[in-house]
PDB file of C-alpha atoms and ligand atoms in Angstrom:
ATOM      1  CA  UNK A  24      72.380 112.112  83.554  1.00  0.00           C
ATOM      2  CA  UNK A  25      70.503 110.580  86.534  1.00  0.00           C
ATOM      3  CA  UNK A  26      72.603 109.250  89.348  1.00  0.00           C
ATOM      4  CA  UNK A  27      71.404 107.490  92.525  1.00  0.00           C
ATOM      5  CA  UNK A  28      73.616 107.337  95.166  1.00  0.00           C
ATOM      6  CA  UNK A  29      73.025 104.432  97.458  1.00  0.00           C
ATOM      7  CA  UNK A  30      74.130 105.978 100.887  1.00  0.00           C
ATOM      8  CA  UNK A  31      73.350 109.743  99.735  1.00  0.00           C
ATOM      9  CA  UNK A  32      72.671 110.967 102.899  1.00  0.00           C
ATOM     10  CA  UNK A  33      75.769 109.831 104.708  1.00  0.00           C
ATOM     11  CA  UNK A  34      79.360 111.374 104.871  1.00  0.00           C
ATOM     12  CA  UNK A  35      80.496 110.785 101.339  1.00  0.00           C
ATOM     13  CA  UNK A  36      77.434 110.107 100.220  1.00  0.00           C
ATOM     14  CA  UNK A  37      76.178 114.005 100.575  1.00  0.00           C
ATOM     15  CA  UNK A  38      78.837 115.128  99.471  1.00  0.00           C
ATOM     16  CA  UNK A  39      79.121 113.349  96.399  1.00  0.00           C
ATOM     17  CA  UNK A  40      75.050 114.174  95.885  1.00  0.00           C
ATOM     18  CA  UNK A  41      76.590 118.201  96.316  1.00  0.00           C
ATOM     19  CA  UNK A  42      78.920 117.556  93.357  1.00  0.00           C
ATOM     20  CA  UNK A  43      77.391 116.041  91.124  1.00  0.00           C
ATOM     21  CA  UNK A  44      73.993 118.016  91.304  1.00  0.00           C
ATOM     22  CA  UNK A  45      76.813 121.340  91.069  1.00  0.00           C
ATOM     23  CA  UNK A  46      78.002 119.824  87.938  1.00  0.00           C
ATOM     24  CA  UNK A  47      74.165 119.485  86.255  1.00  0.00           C
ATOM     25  CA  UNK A  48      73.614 116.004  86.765  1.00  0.00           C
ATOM     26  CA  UNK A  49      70.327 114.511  88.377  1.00  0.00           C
ATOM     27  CA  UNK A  50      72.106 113.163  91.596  1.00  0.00           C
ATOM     28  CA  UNK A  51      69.387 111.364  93.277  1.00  0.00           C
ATOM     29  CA  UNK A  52      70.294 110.133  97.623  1.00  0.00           C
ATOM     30  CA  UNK A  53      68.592 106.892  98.313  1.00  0.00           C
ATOM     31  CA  UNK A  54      69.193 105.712 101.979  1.00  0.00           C
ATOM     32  CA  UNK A  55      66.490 104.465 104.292  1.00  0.00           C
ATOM     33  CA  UNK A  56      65.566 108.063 105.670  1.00  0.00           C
ATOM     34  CA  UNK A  57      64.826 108.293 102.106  1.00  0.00           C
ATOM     35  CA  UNK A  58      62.755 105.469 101.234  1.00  0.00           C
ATOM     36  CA  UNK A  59      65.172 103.182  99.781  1.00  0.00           C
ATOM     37  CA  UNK A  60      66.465 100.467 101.920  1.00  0.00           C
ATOM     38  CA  UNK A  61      69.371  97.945  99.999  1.00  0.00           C
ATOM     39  CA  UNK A  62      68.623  95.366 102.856  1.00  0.00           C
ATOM     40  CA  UNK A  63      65.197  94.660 101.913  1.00  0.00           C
ATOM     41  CA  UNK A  64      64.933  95.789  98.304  1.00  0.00           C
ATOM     42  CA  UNK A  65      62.019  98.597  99.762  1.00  0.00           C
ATOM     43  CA  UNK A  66      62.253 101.611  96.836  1.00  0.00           C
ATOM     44  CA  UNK A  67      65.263 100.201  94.552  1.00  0.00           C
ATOM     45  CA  UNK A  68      63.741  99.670  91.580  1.00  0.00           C
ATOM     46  CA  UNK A  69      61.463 103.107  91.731  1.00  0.00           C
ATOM     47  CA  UNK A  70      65.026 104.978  92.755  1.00  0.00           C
ATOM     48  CA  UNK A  71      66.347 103.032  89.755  1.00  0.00           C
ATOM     49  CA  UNK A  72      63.999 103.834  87.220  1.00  0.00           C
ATOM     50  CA  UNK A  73      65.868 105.923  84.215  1.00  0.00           C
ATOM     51  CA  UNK A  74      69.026 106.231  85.846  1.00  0.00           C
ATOM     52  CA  UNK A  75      72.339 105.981  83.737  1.00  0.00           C
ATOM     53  CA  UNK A  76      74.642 105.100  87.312  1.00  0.00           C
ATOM     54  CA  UNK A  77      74.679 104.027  90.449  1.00  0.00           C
ATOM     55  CA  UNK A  78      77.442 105.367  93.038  1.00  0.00           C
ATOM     56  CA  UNK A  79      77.146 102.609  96.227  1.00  0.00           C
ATOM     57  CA  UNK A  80      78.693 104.609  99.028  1.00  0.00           C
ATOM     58  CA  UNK A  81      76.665 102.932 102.160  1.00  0.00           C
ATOM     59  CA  UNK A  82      77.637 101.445 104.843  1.00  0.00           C
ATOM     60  CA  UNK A  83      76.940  99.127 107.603  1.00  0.00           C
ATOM     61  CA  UNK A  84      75.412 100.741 110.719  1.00  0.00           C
ATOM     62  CA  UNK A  85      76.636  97.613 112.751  1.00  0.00           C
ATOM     63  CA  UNK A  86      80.646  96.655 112.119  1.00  0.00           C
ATOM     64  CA  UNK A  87      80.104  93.473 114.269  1.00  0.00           C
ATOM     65  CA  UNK A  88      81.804  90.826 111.902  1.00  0.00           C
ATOM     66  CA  UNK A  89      78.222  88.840 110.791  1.00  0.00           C
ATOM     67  CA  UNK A  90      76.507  92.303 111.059  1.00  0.00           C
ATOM     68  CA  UNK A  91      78.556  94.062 108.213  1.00  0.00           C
ATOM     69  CA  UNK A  92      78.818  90.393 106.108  1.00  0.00           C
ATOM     70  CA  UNK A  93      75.345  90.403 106.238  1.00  0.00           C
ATOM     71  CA  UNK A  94      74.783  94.305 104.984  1.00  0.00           C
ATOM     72  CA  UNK A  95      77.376  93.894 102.532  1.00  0.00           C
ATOM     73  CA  UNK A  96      76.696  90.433 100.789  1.00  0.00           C
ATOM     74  CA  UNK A  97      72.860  91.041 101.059  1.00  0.00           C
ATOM     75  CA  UNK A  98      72.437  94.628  99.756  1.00  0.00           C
ATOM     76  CA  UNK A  99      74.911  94.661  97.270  1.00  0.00           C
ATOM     77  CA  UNK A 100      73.397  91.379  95.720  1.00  0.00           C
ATOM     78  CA  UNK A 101      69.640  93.099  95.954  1.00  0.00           C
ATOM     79  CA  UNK A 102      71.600  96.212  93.607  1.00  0.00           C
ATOM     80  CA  UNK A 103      72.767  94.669  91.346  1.00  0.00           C
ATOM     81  CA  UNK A 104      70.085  92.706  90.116  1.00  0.00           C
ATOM     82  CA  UNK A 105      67.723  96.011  90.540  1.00  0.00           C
ATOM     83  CA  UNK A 106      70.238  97.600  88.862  1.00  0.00           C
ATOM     84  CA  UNK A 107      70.618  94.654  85.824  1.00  0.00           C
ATOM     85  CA  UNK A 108      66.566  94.877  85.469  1.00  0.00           C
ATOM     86  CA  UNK A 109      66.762  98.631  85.297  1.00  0.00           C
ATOM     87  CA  UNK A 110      69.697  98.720  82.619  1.00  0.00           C
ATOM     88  CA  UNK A 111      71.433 100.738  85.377  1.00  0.00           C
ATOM     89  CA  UNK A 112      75.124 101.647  82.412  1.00  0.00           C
ATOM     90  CA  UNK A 113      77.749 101.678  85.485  1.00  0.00           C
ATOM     91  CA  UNK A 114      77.832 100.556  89.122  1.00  0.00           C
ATOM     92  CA  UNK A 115      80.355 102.703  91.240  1.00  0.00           C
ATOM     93  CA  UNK A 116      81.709 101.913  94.719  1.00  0.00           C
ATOM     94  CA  UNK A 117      83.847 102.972  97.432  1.00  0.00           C
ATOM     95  CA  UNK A 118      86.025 100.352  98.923  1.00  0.00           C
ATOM     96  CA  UNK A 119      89.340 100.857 101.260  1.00  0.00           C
ATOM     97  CA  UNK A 120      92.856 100.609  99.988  1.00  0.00           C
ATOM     98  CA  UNK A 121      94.330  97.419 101.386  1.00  0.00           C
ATOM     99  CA  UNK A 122      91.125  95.473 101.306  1.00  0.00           C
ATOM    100  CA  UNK A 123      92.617  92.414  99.809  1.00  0.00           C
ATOM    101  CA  UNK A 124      95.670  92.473 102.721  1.00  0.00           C
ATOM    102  CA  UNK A 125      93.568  93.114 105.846  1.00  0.00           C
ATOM    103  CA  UNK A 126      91.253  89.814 104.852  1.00  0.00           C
ATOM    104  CA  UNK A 127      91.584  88.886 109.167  1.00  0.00           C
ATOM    105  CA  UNK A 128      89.206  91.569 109.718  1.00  0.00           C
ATOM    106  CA  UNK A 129      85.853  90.897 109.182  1.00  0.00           C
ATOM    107  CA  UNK A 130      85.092  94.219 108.438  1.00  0.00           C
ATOM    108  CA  UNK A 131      87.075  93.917 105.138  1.00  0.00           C
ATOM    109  CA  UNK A 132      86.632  90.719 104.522  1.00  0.00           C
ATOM    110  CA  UNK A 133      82.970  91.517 103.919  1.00  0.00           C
ATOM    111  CA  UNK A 134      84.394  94.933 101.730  1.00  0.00           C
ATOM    112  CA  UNK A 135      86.006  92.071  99.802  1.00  0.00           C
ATOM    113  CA  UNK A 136      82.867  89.801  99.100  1.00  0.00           C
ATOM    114  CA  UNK A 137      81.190  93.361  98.045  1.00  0.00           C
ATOM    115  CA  UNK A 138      83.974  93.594  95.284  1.00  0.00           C
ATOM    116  CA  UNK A 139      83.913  90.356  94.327  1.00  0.00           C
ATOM    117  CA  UNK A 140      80.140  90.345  93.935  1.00  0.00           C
ATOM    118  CA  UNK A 141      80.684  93.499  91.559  1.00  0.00           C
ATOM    119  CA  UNK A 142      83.704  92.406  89.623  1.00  0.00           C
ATOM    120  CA  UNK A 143      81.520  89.058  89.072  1.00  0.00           C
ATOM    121  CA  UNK A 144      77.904  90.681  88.167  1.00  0.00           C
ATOM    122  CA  UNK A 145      78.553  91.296  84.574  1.00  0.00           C
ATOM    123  CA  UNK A 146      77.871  94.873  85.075  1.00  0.00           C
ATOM    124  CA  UNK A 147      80.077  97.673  83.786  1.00  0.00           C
ATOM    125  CA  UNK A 148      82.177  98.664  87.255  1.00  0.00           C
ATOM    126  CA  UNK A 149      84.477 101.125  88.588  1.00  0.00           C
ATOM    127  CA  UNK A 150      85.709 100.452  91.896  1.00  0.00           C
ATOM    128  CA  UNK A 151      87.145 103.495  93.750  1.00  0.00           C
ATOM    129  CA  UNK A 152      89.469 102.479  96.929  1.00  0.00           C
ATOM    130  CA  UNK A 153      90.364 105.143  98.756  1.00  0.00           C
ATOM    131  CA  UNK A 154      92.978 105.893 101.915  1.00  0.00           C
ATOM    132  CA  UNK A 155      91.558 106.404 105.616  1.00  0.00           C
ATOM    133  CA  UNK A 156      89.206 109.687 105.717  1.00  0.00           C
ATOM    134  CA  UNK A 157      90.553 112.460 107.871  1.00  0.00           C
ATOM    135  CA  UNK A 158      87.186 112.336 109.881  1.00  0.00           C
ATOM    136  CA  UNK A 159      87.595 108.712 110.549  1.00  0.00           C
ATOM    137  CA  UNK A 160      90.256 110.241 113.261  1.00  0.00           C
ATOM    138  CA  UNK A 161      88.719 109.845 116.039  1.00  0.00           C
ATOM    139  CA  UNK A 162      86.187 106.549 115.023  1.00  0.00           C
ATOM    140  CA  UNK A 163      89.964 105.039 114.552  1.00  0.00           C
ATOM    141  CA  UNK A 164      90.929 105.959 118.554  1.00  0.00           C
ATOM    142  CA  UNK A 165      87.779 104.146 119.629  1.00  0.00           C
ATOM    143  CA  UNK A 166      88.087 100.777 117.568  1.00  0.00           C
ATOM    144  CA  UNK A 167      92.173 100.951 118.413  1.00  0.00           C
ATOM    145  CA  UNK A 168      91.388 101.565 122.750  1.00  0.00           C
ATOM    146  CA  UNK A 169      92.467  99.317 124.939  1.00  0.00           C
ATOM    147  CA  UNK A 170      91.622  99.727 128.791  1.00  0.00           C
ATOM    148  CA  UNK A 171      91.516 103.430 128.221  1.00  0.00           C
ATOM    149  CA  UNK A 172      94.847 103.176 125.650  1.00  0.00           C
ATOM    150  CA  UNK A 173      95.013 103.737 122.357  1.00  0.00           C
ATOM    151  CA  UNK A 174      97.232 100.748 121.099  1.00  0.00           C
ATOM    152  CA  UNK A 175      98.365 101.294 117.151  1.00  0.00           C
ATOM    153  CA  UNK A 176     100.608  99.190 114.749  1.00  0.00           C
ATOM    154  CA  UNK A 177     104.253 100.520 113.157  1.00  0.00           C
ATOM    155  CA  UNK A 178     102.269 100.881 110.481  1.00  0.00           C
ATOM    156  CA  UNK A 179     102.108 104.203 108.406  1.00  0.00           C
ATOM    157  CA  UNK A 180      99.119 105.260 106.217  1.00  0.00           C
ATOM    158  CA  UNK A 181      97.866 108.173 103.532  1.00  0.00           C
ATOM    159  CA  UNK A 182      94.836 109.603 104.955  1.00  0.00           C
ATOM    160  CA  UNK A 183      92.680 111.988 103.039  1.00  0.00           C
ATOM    161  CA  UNK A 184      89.772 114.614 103.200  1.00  0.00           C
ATOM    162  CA  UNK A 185      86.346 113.231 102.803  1.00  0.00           C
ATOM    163  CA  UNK A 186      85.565 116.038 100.051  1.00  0.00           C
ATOM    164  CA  UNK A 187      88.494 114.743  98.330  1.00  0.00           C
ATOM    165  CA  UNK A 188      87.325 111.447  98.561  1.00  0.00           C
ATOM    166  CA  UNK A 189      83.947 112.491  97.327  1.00  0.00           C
ATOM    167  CA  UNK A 190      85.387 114.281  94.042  1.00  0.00           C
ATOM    168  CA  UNK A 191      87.323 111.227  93.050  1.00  0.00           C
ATOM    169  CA  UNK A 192      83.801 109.103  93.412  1.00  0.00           C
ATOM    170  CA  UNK A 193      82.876 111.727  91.138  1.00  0.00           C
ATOM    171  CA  UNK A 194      85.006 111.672  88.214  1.00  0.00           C
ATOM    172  CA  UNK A 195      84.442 108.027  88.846  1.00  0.00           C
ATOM    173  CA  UNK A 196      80.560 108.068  88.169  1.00  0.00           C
ATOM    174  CA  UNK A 197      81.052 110.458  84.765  1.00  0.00           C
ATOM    175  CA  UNK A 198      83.587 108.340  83.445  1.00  0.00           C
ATOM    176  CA  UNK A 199      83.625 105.433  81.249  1.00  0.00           C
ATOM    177  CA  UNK A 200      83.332 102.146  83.527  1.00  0.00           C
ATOM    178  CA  UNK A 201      87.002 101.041  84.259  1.00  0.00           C
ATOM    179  CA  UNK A 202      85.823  97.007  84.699  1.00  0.00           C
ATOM    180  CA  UNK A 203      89.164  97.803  87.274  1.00  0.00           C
ATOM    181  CA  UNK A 204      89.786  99.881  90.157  1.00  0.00           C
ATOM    182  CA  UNK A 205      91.540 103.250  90.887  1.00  0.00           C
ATOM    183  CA  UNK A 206      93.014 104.240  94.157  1.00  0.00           C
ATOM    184  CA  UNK A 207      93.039 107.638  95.721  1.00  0.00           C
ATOM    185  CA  UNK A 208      95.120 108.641  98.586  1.00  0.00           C
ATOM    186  CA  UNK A 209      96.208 112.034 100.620  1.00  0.00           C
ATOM    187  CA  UNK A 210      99.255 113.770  99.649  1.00  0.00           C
ATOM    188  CA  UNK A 211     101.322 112.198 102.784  1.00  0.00           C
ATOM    189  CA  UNK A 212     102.791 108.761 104.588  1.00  0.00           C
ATOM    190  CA  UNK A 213     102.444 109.155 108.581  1.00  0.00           C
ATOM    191  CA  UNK A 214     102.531 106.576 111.197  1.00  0.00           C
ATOM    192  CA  UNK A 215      99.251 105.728 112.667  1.00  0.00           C
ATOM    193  CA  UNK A 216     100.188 106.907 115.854  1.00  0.00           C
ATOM    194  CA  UNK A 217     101.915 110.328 114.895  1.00  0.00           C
ATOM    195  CA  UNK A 218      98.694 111.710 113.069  1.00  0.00           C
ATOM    196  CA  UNK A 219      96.437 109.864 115.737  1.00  0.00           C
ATOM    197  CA  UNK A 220      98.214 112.180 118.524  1.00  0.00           C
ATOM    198  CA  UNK A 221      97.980 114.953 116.254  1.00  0.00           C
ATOM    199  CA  UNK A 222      94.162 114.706 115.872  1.00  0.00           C
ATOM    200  CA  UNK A 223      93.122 113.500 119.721  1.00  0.00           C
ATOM    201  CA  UNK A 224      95.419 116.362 121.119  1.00  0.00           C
ATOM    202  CA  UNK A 225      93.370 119.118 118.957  1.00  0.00           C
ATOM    203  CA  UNK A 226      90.074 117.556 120.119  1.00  0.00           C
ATOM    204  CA  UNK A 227      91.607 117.689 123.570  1.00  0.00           C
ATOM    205  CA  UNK A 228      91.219 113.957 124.494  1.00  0.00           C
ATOM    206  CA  UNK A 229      93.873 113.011 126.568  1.00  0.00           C
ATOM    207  CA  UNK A 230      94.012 109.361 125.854  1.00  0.00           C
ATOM    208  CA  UNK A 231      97.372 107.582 125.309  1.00  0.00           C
ATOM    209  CA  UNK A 232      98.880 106.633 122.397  1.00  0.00           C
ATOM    210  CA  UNK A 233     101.347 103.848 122.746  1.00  0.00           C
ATOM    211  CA  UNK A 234     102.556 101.702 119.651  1.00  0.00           C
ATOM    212  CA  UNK A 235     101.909  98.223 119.634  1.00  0.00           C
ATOM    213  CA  UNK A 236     103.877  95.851 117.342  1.00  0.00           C
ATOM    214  CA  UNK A 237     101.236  92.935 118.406  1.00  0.00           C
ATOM    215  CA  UNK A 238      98.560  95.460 117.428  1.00  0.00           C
ATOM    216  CA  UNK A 239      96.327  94.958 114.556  1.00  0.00           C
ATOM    217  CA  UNK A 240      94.495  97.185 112.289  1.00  0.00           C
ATOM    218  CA  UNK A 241      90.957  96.013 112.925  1.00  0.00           C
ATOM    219  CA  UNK A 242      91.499  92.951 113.941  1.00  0.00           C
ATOM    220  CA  UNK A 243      94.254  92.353 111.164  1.00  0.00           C
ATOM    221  CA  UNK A 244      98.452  92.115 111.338  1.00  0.00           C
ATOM    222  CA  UNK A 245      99.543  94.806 109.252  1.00  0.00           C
ATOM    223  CA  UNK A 246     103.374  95.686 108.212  1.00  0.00           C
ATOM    224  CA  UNK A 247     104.634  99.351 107.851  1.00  0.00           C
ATOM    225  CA  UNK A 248     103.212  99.429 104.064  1.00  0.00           C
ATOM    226  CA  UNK A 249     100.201  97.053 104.414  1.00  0.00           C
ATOM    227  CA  UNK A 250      97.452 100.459 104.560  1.00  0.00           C
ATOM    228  CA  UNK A 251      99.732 102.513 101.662  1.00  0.00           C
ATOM    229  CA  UNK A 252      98.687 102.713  98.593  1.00  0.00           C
ATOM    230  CA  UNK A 253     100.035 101.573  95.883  1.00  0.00           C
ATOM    231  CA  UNK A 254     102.474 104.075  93.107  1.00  0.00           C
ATOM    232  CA  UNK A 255      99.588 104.159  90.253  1.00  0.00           C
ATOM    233  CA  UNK A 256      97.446 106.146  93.515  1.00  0.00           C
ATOM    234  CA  UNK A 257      95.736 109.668  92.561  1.00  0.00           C
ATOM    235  CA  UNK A 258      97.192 111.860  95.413  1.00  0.00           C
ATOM    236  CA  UNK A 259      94.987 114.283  96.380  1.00  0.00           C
ATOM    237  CA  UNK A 260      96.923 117.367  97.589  1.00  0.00           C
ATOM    238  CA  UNK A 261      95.057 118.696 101.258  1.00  0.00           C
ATOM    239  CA  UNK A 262      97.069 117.982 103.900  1.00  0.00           C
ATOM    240  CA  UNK A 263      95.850 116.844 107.330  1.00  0.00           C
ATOM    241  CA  UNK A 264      97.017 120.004 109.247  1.00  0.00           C
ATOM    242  CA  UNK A 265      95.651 122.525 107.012  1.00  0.00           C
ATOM    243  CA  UNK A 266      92.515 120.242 106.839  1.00  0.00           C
ATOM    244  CA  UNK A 267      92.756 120.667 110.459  1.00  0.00           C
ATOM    245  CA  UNK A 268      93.031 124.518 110.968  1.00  0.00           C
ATOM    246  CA  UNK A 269      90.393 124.846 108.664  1.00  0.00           C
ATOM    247  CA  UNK A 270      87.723 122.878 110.777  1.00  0.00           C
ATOM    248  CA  UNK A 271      88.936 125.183 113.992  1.00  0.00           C
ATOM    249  CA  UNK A 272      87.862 128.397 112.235  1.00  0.00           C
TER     250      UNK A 272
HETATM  251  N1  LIG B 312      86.023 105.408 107.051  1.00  0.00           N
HETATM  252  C1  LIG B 312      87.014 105.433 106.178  1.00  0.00           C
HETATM  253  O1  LIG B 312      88.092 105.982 106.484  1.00  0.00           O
HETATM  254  C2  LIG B 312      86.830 104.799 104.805  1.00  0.00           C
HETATM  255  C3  LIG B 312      87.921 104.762 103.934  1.00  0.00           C
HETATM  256  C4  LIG B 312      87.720 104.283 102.631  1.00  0.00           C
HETATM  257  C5  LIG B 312      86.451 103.835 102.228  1.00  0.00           C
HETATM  258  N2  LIG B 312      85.410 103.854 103.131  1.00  0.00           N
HETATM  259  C6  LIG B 312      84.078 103.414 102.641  1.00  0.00           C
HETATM  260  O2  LIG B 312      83.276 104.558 102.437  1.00  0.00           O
HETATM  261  C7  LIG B 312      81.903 104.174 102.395  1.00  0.00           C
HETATM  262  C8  LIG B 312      81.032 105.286 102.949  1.00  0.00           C
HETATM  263  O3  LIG B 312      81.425 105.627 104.256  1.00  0.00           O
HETATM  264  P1  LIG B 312      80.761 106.854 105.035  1.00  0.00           P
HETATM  265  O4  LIG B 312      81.623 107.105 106.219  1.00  0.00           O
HETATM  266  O5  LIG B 312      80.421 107.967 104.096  1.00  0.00           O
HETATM  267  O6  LIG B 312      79.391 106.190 105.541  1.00  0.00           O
HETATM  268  P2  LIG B 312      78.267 106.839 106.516  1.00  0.00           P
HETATM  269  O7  LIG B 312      78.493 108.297 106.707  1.00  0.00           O
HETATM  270  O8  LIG B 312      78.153 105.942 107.694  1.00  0.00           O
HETATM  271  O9  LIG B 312      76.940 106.697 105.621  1.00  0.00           O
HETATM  272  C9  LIG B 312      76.402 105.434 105.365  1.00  0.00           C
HETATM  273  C10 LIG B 312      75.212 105.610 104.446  1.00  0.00           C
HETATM  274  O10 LIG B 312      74.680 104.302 104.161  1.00  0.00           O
HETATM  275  C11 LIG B 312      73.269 104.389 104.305  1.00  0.00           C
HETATM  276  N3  LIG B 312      72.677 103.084 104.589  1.00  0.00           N
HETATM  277  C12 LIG B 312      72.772 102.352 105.726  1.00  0.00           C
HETATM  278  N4  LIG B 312      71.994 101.240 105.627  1.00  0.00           N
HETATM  279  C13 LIG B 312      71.421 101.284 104.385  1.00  0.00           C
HETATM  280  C14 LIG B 312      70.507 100.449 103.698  1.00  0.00           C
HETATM  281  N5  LIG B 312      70.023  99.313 104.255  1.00  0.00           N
HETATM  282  N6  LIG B 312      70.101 100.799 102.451  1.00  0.00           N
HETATM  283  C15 LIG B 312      70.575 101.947 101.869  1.00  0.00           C
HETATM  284  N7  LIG B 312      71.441 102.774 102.469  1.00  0.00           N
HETATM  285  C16 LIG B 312      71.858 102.453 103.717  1.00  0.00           C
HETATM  286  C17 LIG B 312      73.083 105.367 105.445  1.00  0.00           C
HETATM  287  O11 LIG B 312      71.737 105.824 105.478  1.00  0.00           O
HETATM  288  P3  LIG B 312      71.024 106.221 106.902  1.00  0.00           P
HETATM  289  O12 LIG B 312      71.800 107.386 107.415  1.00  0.00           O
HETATM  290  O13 LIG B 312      69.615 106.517 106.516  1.00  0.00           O
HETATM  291  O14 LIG B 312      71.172 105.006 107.777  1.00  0.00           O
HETATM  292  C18 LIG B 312      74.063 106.452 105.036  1.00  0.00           C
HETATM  293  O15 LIG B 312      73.513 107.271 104.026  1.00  0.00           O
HETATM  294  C19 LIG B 312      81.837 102.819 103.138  1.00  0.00           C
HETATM  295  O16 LIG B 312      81.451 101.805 102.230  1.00  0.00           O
HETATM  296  C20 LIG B 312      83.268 102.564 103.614  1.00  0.00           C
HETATM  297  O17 LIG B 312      83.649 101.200 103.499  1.00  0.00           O
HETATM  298  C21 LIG B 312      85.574 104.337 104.378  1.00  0.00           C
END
């Protein structure tokens, strides 16, 4: 079965090219280093030609809130409509648990338009949202630093591995659509803040972590449960501090 992934060369995106290819399938990247650009419609329909899904696991290079509204609205509309002249059988993307309660944040807010712009396409869908990915650790400091602090909500969340994120984008993409979504999450519920000093103290970066009830999670109010997901969630079972110890070997 030919697969493109839209975003193949990137974190998830590789990976998920890995499995699938592994498992016989003709996984095909597309990305601009590639030749296929979403933005401006350069390569789709070649990339598109003959294949039975598409797995859209891009994203924005600019989070700026009219940057990533712009990526998102634009190059999802451009594939779908390659993909509805190409007969493309299933569109699958990767979207963030919590999107609909985090709709402050323009970040998700434009996650949100890319869902709705699936759910209303007419195409057979499967929307995967998953949990925060372990790698996002540090990315997550940075966006939460204030004046040299790193300021965090009460708020607890289910993080997960990156190849475990991939594998459920796979059984996703050789699946029948779901016209739904599934959520995947890691195998444990941690404050922010706890797993935050966890990952900056084995980097050795000595910032502060201080939590902040008038903190937000990009830019939106969250509640304890607001990033969890929800009790129908595939748990994936690797656990941050093995996931850990394995990267310092
Ligand atoms: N971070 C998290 O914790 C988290 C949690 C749940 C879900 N997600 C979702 O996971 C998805 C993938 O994240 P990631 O971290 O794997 O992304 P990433 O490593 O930043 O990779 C992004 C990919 O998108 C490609 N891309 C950028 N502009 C493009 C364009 N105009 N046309 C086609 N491809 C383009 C990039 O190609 P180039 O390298 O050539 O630019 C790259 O292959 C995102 O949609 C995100 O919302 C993230």
């Amino acid at each position: 079965m030919k697969v493109v992934v839209i975003g193949g060369t990137g974190l998830i995106g590789s990976k998920v090219v890995g499995r699938l290819q592994a498992e016989g399938h003709e996984a095909v990247p597309a990305a601009p280093n590639t030749g296929v650009n979403t933005l401006t419609g350069e390569g789709l329909a070649e990339v598109l030609d003959g294949a039975s899904v598409v797995v859209d696991v891009s994203n924005s290079p600019s989070f700026a809130d009219d940057a990533v509204m712009e990526f998102f609205r634009t190059s999802t509309t451009n594939l779908l409509k390659a993909e509805s002249d190409a007969g493309v059988a299933h569109h699958v993307a990767l979207s963030v648990v919590g999107t609909d309660r985090l709709q402050e944040s323009g970040y998700f807010r434009a996650k949100q338009v890319q869902e709705d712009l699936i759910r209303d396409s007419g195409l057979p869908y499967s929307i995967v949202h998953a949990t925060q990915f372990f790698e996002f650790m540090k990315g997550l400091a940075d966006l939460s630093t204030v004046d040299g602090t790193v300021r965090v909500p009460p708020a607890k969340f289910q993080p997960m591995a990156s190849d475990d994120v991939a594998a459920a984008v796979c059984r996703a993409a050789v699946a029948q659509p779901l016209d739904g979504m599934v959520e995947v999450g890691g195998p444990e519920a941690l404050f922010l803040a706890e797993l935050l000093r966890t990952a900056l103290s084995a980097a050795g970066d000595p910032r502060e972590i201080v939590t902040d009830p008038e903190a937000g999670y990009s830019g939106a109010p969250v509640d304890e449960s607001t990033l969890l997901p929800g009790p129908d969630a595939e748990l994936a079972t690797t656990r941050y501090e093995d996931w850990l110890a394995a990267q310092q070997q």
